[in-house]
Tab-separated table of C-alpha atoms in Angstrom:
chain	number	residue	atom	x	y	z
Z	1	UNK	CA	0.000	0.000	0.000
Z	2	UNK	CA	1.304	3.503	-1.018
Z	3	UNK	CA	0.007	6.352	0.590
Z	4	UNK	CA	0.995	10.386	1.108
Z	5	UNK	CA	2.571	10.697	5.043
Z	6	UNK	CA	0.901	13.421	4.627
Z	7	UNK	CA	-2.022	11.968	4.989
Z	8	UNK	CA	-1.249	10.680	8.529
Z	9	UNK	CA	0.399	13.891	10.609
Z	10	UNK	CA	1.834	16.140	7.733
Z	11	UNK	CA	5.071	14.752	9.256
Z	12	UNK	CA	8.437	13.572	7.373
Z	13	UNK	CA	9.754	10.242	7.922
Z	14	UNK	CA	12.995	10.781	6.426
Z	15	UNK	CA	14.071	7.034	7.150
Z	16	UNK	CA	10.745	5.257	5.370
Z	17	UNK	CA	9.765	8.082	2.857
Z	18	UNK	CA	10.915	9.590	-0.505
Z	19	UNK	CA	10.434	12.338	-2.174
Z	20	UNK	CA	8.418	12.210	-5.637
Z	21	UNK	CA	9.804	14.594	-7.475
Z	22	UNK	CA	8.222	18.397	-8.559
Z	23	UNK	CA	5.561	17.713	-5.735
Z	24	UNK	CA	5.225	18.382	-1.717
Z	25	UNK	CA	4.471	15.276	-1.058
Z	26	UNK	CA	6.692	12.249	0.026
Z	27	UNK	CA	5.697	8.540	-0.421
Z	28	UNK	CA	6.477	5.046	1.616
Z	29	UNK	CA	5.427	1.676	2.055
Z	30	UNK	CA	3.523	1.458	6.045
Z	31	UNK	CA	2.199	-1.708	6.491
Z	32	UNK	CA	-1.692	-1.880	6.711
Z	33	UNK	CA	-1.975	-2.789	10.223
Z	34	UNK	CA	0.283	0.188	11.008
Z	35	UNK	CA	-1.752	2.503	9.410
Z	36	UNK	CA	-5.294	2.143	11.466
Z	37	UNK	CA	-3.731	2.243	15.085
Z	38	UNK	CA	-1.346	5.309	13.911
Z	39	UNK	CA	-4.879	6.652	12.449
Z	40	UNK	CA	-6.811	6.412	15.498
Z	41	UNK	CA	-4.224	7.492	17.866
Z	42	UNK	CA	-3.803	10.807	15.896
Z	43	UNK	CA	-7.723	11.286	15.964
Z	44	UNK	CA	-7.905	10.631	19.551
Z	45	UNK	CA	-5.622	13.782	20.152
Z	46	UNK	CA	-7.548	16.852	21.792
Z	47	UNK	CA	-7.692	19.961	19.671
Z	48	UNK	CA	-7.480	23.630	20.234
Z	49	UNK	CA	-8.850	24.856	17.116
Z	50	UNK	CA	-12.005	24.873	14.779
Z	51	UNK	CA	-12.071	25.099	10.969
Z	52	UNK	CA	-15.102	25.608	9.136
Z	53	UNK	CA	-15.262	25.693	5.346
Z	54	UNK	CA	-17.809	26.871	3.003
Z	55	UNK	CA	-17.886	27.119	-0.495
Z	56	UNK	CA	-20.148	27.423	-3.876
Z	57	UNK	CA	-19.618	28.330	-7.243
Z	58	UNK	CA	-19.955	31.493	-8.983
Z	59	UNK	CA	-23.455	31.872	-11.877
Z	60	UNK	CA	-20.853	31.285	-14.702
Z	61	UNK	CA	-19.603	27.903	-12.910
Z	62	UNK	CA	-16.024	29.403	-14.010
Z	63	UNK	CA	-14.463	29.659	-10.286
Z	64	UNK	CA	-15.295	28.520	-6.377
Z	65	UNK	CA	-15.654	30.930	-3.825
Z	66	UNK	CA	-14.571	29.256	-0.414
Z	67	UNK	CA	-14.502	31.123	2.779
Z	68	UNK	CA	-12.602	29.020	5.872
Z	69	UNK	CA	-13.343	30.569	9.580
Z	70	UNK	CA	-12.484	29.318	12.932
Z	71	UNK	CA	-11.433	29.808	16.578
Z	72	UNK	CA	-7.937	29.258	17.919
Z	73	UNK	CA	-7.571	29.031	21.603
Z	74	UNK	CA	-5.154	31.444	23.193
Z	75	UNK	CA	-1.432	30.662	24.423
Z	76	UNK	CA	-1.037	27.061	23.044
Z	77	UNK	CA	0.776	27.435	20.010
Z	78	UNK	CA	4.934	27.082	21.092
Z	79	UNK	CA	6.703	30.216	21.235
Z	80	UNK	CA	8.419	31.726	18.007
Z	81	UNK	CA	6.076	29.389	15.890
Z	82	UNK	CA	2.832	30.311	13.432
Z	83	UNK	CA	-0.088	28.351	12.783
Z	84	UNK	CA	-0.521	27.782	9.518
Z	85	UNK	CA	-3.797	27.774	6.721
Z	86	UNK	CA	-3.883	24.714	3.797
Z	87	UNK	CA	-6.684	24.540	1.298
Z	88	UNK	CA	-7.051	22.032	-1.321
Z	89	UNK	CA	-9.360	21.774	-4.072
Z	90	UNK	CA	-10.538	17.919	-4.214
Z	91	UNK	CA	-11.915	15.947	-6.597
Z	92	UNK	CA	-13.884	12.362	-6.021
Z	93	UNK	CA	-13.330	9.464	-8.452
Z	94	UNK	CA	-10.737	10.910	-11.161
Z	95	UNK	CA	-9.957	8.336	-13.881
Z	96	UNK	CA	-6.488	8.244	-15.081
Z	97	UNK	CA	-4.311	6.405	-17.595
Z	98	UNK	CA	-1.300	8.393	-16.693
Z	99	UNK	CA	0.543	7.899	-13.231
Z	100	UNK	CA	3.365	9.853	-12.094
Z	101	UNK	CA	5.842	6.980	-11.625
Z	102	UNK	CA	9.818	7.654	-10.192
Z	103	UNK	CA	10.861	6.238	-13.501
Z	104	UNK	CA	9.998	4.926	-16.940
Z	105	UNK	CA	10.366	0.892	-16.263
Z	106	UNK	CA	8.144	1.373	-13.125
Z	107	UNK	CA	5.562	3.902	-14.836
Z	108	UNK	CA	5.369	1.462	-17.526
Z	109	UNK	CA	4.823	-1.878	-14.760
Z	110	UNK	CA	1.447	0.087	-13.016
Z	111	UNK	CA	0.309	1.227	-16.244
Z	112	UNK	CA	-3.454	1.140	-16.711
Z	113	UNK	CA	-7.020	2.747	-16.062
Z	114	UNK	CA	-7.097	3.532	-12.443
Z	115	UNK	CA	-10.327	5.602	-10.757
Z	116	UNK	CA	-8.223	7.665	-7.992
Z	117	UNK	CA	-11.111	7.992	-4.866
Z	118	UNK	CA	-9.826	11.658	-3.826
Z	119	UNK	CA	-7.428	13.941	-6.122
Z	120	UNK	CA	-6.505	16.865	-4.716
Z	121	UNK	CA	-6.907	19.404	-8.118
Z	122	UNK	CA	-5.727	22.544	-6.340
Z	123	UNK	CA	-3.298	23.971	-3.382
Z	124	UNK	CA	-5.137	27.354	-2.770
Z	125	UNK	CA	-2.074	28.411	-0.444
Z	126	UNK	CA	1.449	27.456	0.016
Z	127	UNK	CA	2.402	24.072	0.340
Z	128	UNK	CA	2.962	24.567	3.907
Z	129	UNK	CA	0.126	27.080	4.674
Z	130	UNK	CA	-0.449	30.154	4.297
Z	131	UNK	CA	0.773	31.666	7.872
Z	132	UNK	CA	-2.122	33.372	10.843
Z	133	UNK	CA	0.558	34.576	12.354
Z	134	UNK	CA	0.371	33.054	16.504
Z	135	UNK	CA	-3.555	32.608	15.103
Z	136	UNK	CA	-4.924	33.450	18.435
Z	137	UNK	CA	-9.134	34.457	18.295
Z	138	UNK	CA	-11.408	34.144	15.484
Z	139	UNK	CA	-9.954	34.002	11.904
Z	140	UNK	CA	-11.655	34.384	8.263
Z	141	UNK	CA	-9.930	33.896	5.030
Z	142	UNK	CA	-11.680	34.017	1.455
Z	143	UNK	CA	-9.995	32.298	-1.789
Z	144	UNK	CA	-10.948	31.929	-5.044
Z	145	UNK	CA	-10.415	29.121	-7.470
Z	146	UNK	CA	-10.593	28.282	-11.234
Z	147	UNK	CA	-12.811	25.557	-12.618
Z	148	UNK	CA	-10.993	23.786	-15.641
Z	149	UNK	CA	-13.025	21.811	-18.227
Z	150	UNK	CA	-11.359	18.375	-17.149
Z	151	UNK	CA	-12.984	19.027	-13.460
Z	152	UNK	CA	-16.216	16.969	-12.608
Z	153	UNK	CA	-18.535	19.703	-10.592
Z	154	UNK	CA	-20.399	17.035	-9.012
Z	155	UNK	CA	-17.557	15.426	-7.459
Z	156	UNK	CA	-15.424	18.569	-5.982
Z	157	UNK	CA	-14.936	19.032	-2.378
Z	158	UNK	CA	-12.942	21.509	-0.108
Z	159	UNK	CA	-10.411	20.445	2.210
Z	160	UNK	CA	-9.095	22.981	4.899
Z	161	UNK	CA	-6.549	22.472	7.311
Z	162	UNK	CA	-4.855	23.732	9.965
Z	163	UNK	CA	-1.493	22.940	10.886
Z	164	UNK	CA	1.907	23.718	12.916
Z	165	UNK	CA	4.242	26.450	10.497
Z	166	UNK	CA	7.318	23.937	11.569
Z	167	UNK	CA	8.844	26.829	12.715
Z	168	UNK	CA	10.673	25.069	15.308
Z	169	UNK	CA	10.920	22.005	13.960
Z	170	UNK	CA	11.035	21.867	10.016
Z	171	UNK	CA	10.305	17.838	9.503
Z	172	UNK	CA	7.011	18.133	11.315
Z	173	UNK	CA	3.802	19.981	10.164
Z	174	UNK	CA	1.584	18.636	12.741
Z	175	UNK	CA	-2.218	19.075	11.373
Z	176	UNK	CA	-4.108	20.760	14.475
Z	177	UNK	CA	-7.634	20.032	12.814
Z	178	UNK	CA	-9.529	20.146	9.760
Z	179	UNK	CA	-12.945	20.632	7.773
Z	180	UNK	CA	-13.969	19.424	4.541
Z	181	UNK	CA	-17.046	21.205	2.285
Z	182	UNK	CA	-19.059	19.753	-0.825
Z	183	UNK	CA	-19.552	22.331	-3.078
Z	184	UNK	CA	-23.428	22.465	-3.862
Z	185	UNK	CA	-24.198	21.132	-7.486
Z	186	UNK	CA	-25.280	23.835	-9.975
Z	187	UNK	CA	-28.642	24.593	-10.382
Z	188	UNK	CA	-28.068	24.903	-14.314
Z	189	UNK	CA	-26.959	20.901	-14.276
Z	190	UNK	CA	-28.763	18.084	-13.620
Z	191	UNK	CA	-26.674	15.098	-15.456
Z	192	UNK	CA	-28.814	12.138	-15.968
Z	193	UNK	CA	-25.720	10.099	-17.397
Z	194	UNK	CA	-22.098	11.277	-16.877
Z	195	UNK	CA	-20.350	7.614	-17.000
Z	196	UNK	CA	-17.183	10.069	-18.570
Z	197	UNK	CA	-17.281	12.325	-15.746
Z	198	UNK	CA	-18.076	14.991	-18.139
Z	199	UNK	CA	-18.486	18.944	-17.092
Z	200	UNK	CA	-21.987	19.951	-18.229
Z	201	UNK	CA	-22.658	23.940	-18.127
Z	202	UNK	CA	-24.825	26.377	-19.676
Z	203	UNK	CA	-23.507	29.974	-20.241
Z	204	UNK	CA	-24.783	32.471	-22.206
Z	205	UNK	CA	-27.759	30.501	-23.816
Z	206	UNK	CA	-24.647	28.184	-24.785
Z	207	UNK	CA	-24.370	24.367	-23.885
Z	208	UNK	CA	-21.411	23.303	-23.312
Z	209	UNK	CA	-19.890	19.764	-22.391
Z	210	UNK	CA	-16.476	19.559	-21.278
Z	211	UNK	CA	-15.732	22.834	-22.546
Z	212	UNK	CA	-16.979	22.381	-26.168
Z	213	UNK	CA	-20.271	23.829	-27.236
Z	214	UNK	CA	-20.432	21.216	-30.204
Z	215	UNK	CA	-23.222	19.779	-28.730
Z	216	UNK	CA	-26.219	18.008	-29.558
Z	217	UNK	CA	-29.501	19.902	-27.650
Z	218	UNK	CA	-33.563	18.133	-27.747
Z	219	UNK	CA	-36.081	19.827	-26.190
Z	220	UNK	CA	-38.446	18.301	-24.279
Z	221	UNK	CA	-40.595	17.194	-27.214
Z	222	UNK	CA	-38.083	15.351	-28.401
Z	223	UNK	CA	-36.976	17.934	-31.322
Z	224	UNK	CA	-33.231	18.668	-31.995
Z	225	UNK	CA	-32.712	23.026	-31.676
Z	226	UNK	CA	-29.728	24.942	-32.351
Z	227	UNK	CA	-27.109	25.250	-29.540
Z	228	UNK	CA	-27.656	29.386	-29.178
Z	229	UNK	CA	-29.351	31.536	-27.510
Z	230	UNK	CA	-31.142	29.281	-25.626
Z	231	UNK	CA	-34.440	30.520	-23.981
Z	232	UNK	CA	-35.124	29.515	-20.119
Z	233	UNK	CA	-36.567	25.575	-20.251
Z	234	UNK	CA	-34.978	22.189	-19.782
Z	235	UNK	CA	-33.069	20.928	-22.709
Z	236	UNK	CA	-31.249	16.971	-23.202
Z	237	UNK	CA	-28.077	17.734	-24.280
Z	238	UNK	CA	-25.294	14.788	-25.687
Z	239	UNK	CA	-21.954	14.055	-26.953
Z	240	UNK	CA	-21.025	11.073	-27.826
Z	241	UNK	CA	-21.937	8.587	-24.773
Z	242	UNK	CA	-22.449	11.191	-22.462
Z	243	UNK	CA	-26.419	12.427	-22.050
Z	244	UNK	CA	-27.364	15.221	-19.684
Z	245	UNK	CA	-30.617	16.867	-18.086
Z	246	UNK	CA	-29.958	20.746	-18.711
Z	247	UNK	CA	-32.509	23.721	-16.920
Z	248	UNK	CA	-31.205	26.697	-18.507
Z	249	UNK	CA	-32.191	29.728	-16.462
């Protein structure tokens, strides 16, 4: 089993882990069982902060507006070190034929379709956080991120963190708590079929799937209409295997 440490403390085991290259992340080989009483341990840890997240999207469906607020109890955090902020943009079920291997001969040994359970699309701040200073009180910070044709709407989440600035001690991160956020659906899209995890939007009286407006549109009645200037209704739109429910509004 691979799996990010990151995932487990935000801490680096330099003697188990390596680095995969162009990334912040570092990889090793835990065994199973090690994982689950690490896990639990971890979780049983008391916590001195809150982190709520909230997000949506904007009418165009272009970008995410996400908004992550708290409390931070007073005089915990060490001397001389910051608590740090970490968004990520996440994405559920992301196929994939291409895997980011350490080499050619290995890429080429895991080579095949794989459906990833949780992708993380976007780092909205530094790899390490973005800093709140000794983060003592009640904190708000807004971000704003970009929604690429590839992405599945449906499927994205928001995953907030916070975590020690490793100020003090640079191999460990520790995560203090965290929130995650769905991002409510659309009210332009309702897919009926996305098998392809296809992105399904309507924008100025426009159709478009996966970022292409060469698109097939019914109306209800079952008669194909030009992909313009749509008037308010619910349209079927398809390409190719892919069939969606459409309200344009």
């Amino acid at each position: 089993i691979y799996i990010p440490s990151f995932t487990v403390n935000r801490s680096y085991y330099t003697e188990y882990l390596a680095e995969l290259p162009n990334s912040p992340f570092h990889y090793g080989t835990p065994f199973p069982e090690v994982v689950d009483p690490m896990w639990t341990a971890l979780l049983a840890q008391p916590t001195f902060a809150s982190v709520d997240v909230s997000a949506h999207f904007t009418n165009d469906n272009k970008n995410i507006e996400i908004e992550v607020s708290g409390d931070i109890a007073n005089d915990v955090m060490p001397e001389g070190e910051d608590i740090n902020l970490t968004v990520y943009v996440m994405e559920r079920n992301v196929h994939s034929q291409d895997q980011m291997m350490f080499d050619n001969s290995t890429k080429s040994f895991y080579y095949g379709e794989y459906t990833h359970p949780n992708v993380i699309r976007d780092i909205l701040t530094p790899y390490w956080g973005e800093s709140l200073g000794k983060g003592e009180g009640e904190y708000k910070v807004s971000f704003n991120a970009n929604v690429y044709p590839e992405y599945n709407l449906a499927n994205l989440y928001i995953v907030a963190f916070l975590n020690r600035s490793g100020d003090n001690e640079a191999l460990h991160h520790q995560v203090i708590n965290s929130g995650v956020a769905n991002i409510p659906a659309p009210e332009s899209v309702n897919t009926i079929c996305n098998d392809n995890n296809a992105v399904v939007y309507v924008e100025g009286g426009v159709i478009y799937i996966n970022g292409s407006a060469d698109v097939e549109v019914y109306n209800l009645a079952g008669a194909r209409v030009a992909n313009e200037n749509l008037s308010n209704g619910v349209y079927i739109a398809r390409v190719g295997e892919v069939v969606a429910k459409v309200a344009v509004r």
